[in-house]
mmCIF file of C-alpha atoms in Angstrom:
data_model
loop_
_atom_site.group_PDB
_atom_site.id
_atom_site.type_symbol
_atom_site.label_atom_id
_atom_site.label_comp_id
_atom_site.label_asym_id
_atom_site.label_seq_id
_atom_site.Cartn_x
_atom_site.Cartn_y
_atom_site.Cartn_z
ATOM 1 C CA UNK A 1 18.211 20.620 7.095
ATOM 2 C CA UNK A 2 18.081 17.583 5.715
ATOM 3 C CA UNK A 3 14.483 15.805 4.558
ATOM 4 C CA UNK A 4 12.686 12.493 4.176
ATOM 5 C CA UNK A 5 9.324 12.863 2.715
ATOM 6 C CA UNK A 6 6.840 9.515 2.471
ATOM 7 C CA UNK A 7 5.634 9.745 -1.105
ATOM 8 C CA UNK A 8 3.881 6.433 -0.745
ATOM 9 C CA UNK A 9 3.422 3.402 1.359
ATOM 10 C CA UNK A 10 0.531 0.741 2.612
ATOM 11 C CA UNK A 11 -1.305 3.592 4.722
ATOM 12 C CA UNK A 12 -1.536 6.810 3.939
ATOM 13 C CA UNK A 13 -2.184 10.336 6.172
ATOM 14 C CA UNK A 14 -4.294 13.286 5.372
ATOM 15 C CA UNK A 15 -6.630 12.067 3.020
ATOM 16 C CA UNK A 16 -2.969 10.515 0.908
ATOM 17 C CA UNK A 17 -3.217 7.317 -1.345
ATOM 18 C CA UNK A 18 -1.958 4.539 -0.106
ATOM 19 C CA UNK A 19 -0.560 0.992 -1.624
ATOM 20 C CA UNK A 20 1.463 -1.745 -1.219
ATOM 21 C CA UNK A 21 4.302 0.017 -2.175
ATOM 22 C CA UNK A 22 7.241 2.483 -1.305
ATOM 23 C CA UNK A 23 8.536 5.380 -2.451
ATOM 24 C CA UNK A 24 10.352 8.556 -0.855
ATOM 25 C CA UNK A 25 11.674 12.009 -1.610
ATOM 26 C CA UNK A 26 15.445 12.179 -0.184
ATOM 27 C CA UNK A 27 16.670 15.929 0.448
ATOM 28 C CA UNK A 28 19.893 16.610 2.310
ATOM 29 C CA UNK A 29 21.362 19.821 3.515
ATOM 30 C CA UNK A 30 22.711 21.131 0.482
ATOM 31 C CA UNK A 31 19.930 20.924 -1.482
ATOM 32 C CA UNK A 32 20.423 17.577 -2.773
ATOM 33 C CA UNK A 33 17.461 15.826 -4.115
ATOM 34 C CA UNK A 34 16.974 12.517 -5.262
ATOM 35 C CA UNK A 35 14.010 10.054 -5.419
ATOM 36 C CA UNK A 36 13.730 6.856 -3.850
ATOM 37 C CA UNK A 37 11.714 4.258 -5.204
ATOM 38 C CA UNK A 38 8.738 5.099 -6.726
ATOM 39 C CA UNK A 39 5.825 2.509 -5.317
ATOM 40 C CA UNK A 40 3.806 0.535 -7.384
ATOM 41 C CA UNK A 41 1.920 2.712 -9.429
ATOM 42 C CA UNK A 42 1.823 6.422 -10.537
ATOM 43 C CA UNK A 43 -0.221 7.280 -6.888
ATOM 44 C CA UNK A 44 3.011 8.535 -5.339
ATOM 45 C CA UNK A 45 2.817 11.688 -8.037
ATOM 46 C CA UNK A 46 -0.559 12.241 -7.438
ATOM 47 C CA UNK A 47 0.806 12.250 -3.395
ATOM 48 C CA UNK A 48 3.561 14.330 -4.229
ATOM 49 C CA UNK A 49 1.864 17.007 -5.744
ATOM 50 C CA UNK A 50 -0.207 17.226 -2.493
ATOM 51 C CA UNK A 51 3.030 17.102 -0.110
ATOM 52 C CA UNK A 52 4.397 20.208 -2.557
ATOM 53 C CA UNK A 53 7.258 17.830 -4.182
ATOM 54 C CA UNK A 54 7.713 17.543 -7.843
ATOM 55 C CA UNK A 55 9.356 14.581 -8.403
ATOM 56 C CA UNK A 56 10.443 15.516 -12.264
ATOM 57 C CA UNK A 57 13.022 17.579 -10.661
ATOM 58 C CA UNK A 58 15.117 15.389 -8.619
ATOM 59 C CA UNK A 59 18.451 14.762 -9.841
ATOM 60 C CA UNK A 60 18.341 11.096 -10.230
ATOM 61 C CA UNK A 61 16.475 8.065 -8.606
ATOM 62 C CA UNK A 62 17.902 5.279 -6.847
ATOM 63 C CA UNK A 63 16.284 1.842 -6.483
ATOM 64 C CA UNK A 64 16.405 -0.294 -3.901
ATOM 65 C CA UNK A 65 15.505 -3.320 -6.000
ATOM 66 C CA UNK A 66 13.230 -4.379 -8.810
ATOM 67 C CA UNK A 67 10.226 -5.694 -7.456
ATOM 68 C CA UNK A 68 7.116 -3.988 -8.865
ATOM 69 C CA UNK A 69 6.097 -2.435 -5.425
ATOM 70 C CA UNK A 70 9.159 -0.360 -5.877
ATOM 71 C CA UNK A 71 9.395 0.373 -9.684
ATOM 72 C CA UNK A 72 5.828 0.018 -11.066
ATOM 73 C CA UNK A 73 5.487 4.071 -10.883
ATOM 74 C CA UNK A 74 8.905 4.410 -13.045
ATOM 75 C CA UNK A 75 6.907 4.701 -16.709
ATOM 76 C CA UNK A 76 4.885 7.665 -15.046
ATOM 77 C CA UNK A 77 7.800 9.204 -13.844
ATOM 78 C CA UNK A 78 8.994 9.211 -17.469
ATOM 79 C CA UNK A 79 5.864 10.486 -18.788
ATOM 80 C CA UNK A 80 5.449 13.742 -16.094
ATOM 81 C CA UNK A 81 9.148 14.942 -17.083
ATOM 82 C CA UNK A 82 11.537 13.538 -15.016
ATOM 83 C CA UNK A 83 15.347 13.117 -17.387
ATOM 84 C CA UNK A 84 17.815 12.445 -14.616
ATOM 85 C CA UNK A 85 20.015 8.936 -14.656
ATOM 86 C CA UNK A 86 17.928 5.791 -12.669
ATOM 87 C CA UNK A 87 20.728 3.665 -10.600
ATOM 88 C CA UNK A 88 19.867 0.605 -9.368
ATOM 89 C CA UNK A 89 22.248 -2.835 -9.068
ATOM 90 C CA UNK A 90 23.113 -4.283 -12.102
ATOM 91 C CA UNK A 91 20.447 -7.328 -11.576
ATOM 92 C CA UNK A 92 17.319 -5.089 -11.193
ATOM 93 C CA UNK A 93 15.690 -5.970 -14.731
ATOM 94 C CA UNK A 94 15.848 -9.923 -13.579
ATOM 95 C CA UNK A 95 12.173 -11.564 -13.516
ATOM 96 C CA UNK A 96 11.248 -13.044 -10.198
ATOM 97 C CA UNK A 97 8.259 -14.340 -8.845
ATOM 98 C CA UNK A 98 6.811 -14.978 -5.489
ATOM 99 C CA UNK A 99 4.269 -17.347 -3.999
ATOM 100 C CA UNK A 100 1.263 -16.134 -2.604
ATOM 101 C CA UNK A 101 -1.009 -18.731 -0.719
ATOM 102 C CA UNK A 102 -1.684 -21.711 -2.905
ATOM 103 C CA UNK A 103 -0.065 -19.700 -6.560
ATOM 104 C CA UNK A 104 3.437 -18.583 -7.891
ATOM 105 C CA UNK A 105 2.739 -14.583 -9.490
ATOM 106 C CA UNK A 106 5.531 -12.301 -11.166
ATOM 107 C CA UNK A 107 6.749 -9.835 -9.217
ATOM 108 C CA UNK A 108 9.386 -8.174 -10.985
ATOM 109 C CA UNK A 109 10.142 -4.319 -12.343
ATOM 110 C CA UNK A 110 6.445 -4.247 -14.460
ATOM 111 C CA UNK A 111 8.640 -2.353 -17.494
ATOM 112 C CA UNK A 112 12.161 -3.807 -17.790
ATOM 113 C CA UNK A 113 14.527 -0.447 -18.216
ATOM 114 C CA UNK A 114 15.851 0.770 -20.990
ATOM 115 C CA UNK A 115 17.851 3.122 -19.592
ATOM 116 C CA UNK A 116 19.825 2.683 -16.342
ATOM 117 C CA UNK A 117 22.824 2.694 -14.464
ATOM 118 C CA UNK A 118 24.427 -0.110 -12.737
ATOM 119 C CA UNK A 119 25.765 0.899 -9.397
ATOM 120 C CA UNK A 120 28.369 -1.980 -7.809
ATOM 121 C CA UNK A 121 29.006 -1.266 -4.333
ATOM 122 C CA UNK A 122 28.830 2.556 -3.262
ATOM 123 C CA UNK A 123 27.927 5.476 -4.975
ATOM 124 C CA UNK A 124 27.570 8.831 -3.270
ATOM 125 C CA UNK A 125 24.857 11.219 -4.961
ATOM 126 C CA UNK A 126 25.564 13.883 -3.081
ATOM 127 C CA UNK A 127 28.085 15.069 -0.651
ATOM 128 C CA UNK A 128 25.294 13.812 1.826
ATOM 129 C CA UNK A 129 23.735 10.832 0.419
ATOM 130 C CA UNK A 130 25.542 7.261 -0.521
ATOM 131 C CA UNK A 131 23.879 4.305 -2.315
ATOM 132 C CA UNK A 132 25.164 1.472 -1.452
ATOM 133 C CA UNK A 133 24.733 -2.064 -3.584
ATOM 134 C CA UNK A 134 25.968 -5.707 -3.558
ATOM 135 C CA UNK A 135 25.240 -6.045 0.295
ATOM 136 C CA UNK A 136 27.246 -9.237 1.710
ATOM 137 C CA UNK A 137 25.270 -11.984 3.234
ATOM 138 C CA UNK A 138 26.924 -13.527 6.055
ATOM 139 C CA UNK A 139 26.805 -17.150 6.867
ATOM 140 C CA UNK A 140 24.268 -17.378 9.678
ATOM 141 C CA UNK A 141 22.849 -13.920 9.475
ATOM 142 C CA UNK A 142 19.372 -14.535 8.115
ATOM 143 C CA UNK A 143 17.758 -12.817 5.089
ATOM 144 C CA UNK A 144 14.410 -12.331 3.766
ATOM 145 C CA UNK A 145 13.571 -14.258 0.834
ATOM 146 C CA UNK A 146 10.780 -16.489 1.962
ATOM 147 C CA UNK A 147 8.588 -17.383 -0.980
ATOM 148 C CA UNK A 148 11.006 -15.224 -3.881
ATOM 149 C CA UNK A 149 11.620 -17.286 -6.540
ATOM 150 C CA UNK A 150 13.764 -16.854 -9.883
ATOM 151 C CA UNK A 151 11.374 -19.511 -11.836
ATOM 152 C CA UNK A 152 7.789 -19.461 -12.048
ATOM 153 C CA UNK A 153 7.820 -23.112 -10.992
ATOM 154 C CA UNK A 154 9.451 -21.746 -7.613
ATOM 155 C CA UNK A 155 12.331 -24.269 -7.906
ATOM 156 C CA UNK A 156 14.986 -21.521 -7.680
ATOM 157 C CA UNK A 157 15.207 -18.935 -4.437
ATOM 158 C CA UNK A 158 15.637 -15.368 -5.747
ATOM 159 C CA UNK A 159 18.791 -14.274 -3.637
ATOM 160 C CA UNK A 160 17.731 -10.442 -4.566
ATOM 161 C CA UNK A 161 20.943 -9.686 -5.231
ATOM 162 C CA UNK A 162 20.013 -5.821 -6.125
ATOM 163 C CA UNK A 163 19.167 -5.639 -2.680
ATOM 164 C CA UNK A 164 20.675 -1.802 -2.230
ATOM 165 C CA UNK A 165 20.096 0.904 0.704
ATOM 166 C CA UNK A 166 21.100 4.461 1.026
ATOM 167 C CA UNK A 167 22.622 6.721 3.681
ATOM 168 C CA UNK A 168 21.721 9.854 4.702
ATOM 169 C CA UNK A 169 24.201 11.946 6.398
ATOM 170 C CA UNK A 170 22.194 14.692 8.750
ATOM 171 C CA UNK A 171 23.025 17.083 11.539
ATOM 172 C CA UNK A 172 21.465 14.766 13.921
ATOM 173 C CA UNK A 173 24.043 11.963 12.562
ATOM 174 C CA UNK A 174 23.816 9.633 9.892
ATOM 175 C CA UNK A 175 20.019 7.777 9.039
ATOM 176 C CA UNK A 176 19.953 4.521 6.987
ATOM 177 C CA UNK A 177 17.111 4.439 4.251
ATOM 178 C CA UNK A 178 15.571 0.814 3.526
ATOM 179 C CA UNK A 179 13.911 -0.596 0.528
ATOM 180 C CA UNK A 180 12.651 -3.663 1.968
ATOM 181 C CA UNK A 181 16.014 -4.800 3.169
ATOM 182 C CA UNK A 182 16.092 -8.235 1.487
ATOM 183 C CA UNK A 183 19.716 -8.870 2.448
ATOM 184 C CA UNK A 184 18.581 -8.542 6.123
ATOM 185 C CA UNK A 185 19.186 -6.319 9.069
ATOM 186 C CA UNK A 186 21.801 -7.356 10.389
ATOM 187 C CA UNK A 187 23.415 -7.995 6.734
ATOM 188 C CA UNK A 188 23.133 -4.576 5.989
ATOM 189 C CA UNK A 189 24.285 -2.974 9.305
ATOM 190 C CA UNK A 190 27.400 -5.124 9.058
ATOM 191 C CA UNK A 191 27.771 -3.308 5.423
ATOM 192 C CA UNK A 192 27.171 -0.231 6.696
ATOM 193 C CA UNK A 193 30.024 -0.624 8.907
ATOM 194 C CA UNK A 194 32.286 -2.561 6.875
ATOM 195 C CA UNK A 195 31.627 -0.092 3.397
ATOM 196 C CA UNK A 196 31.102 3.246 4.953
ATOM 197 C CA UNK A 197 32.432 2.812 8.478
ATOM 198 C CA UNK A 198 29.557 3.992 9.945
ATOM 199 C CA UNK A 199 29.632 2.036 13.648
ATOM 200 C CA UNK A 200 26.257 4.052 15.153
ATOM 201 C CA UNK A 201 23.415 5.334 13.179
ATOM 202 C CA UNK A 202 20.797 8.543 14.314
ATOM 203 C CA UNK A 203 17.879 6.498 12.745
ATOM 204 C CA UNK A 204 16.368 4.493 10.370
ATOM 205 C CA UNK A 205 13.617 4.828 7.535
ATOM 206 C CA UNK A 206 11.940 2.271 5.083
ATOM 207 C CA UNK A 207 10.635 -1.347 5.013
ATOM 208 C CA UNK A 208 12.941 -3.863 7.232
ATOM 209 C CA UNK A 209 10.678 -7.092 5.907
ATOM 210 C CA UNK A 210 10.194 -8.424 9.260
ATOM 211 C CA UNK A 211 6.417 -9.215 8.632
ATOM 212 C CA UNK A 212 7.238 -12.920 8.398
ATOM 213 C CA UNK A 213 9.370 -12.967 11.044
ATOM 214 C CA UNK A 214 10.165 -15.570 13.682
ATOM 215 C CA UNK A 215 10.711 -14.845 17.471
ATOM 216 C CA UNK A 216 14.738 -15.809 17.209
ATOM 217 C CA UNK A 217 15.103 -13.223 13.604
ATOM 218 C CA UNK A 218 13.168 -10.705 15.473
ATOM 219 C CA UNK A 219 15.662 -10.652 18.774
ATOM 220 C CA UNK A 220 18.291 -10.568 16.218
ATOM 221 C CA UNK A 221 17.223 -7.814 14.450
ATOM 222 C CA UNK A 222 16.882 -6.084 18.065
ATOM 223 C CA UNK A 223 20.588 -6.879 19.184
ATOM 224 C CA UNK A 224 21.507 -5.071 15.923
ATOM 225 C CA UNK A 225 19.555 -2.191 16.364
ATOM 226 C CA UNK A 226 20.750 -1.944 19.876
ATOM 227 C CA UNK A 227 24.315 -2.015 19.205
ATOM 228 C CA UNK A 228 23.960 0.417 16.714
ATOM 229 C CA UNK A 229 22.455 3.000 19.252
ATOM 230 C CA UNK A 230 19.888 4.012 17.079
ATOM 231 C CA UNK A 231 17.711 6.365 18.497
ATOM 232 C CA UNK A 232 14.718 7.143 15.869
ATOM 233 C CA UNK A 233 12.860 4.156 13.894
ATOM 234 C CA UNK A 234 10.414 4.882 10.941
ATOM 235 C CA UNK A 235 9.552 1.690 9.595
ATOM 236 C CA UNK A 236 6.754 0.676 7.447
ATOM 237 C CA UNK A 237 5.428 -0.573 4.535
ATOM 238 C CA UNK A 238 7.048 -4.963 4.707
ATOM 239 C CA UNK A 239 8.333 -4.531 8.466
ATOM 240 C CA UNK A 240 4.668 -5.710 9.729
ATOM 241 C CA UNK A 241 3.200 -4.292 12.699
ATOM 242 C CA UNK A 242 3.723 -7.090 15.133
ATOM 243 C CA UNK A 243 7.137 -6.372 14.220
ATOM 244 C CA UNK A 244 6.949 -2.650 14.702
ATOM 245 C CA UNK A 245 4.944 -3.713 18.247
ATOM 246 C CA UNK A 246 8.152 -5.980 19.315
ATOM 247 C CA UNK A 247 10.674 -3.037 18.698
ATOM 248 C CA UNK A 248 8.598 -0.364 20.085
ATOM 249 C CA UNK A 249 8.153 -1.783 23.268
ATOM 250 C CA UNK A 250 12.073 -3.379 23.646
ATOM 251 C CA UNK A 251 13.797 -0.346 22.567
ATOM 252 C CA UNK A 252 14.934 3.147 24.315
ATOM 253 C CA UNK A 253 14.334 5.228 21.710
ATOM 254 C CA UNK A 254 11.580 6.808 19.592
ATOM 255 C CA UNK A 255 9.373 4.736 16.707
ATOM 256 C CA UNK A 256 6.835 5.302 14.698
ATOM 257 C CA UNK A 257 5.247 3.815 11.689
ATOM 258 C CA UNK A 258 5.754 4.499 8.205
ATOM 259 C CA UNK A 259 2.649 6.403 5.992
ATOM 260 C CA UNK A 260 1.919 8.475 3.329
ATOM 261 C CA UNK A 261 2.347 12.053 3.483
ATOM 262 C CA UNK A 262 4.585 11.727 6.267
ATOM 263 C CA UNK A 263 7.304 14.581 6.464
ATOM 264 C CA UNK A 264 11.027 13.968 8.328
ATOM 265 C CA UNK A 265 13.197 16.545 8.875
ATOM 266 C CA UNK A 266 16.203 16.073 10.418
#
């Protein structure tokens, strides 16, 4: 049986922290067990204690990018044991910045790392599980990267190039696990097809950044989703619930929001 267990995100469940952040335990049939993301502070340990997880023994963690909502618990992971190799796109350690109402803030990895490993394109973890990096942007598809900047004068767009995702292959069929999906749903699905031929996915976990979404993006991001036949959405943390409203009520098939504590077997 393979496993996703919610480590951290905004809201939490049973009395869990919660934060503007994301972070997940990844477990697939074998045994496999790596660590995705680790939120934004060292609350996802104090979570994962709770849930029965002990992070310090997964065989490596993956990032999805380096923003600090994603990376900021990284020095506590250090500190409560945890040895195994960190991949991430080579671009992760890049500062960034992002404007919020009426000022530009940093919003990169909090501690630049040392030590990592630069994944270009795919990398399978486990027999089960493939990270996949350097996602193509399409002319036309949109992306999110309203308000990212590569300057602190916000001059220069940050592209977030280490935009990465994982897959998850389960008895129930394959589910595709989202940092915050900066390259863009539709983006990454045409990846996922393209890098790993996978043409229909089983479901879909993470943050799809559609909180800033426009009507038009939205009913693209739904033709996608349809045409991949998914048939079980868990999205939190930057999809936004109007979002997560839209979807619920124009798809067939099950959704649910995102929180912390919450356990997926599939």
């Amino acid at each position: 049986m393979a496993r996703i267990s919610i480590l951290v995100d905004n809201t939490g469940d049973d009395g869990l922290a919660s934060e503007w952040g994301l972070a997940m335990a990844l477990e697939d049939d074998a045994g496999g067990f790596w660590l995705w993301d680790t939120g934004a502070s060292p609350r996802f340990l104090d979570n994962a204690q709770a849930m029965g997880v002990d992070p310090a023994r997964a065989q490596g963690l993956a990032l999805s990018h380096g923003h600090y909502d994603h990376t900021g618990g990284i020095p506590a992971l250090l500190r409560a044991g945890f040895s195994g190799p960190i991949l991430a796109h080579a671009g992760v350690n890049r500062p960034r910045w992002a404007r919020h109402k009426d000022k530009i803030d940093p919003v990169g990895i909090p501690a630049p790392l040392e030590r990592f490993e630069a994944v270009s394109g795919a990398r399978q973890l486990t027999p089960d599980l493939t990270l996949v990096t350097d996602i193509p942007r399409l002319p036309g598809l949109p992306q999110s990267l309203n308000n990212l900047f590569l300057d602190p004068q916000g001059h220069t767009q940050d592209p977030v190039a280490d935009d990465a995702f994982v897959l998850l292959q389960t008895h129930r069929g394959p589910v595709l696990v989202l940092g915050c999906c900066h390259a863009g749903l539709e983006n990454t699905l045409s990846c996922l097809r393209d890098r790993l031929g996978i043409q229909r996915l089983y479901g879909m976990v993470g943050g799809a950044h559609l909180h800033d979404a426009d009507q038009e993006r939205l009913d693209g991001a739904l033709r996608a989703l349809v045409e991949c036949g998914v048939e079980y959405l868990c999205l939190g943390h930057c999809t936004g619930q109007a979002a997560m409203t839209h979807l619920a009520c124009a798809l067939d098939c099950r959704v649910e929001p995102l929180c912390s504590g919450l356990v997926l077997d599939f």
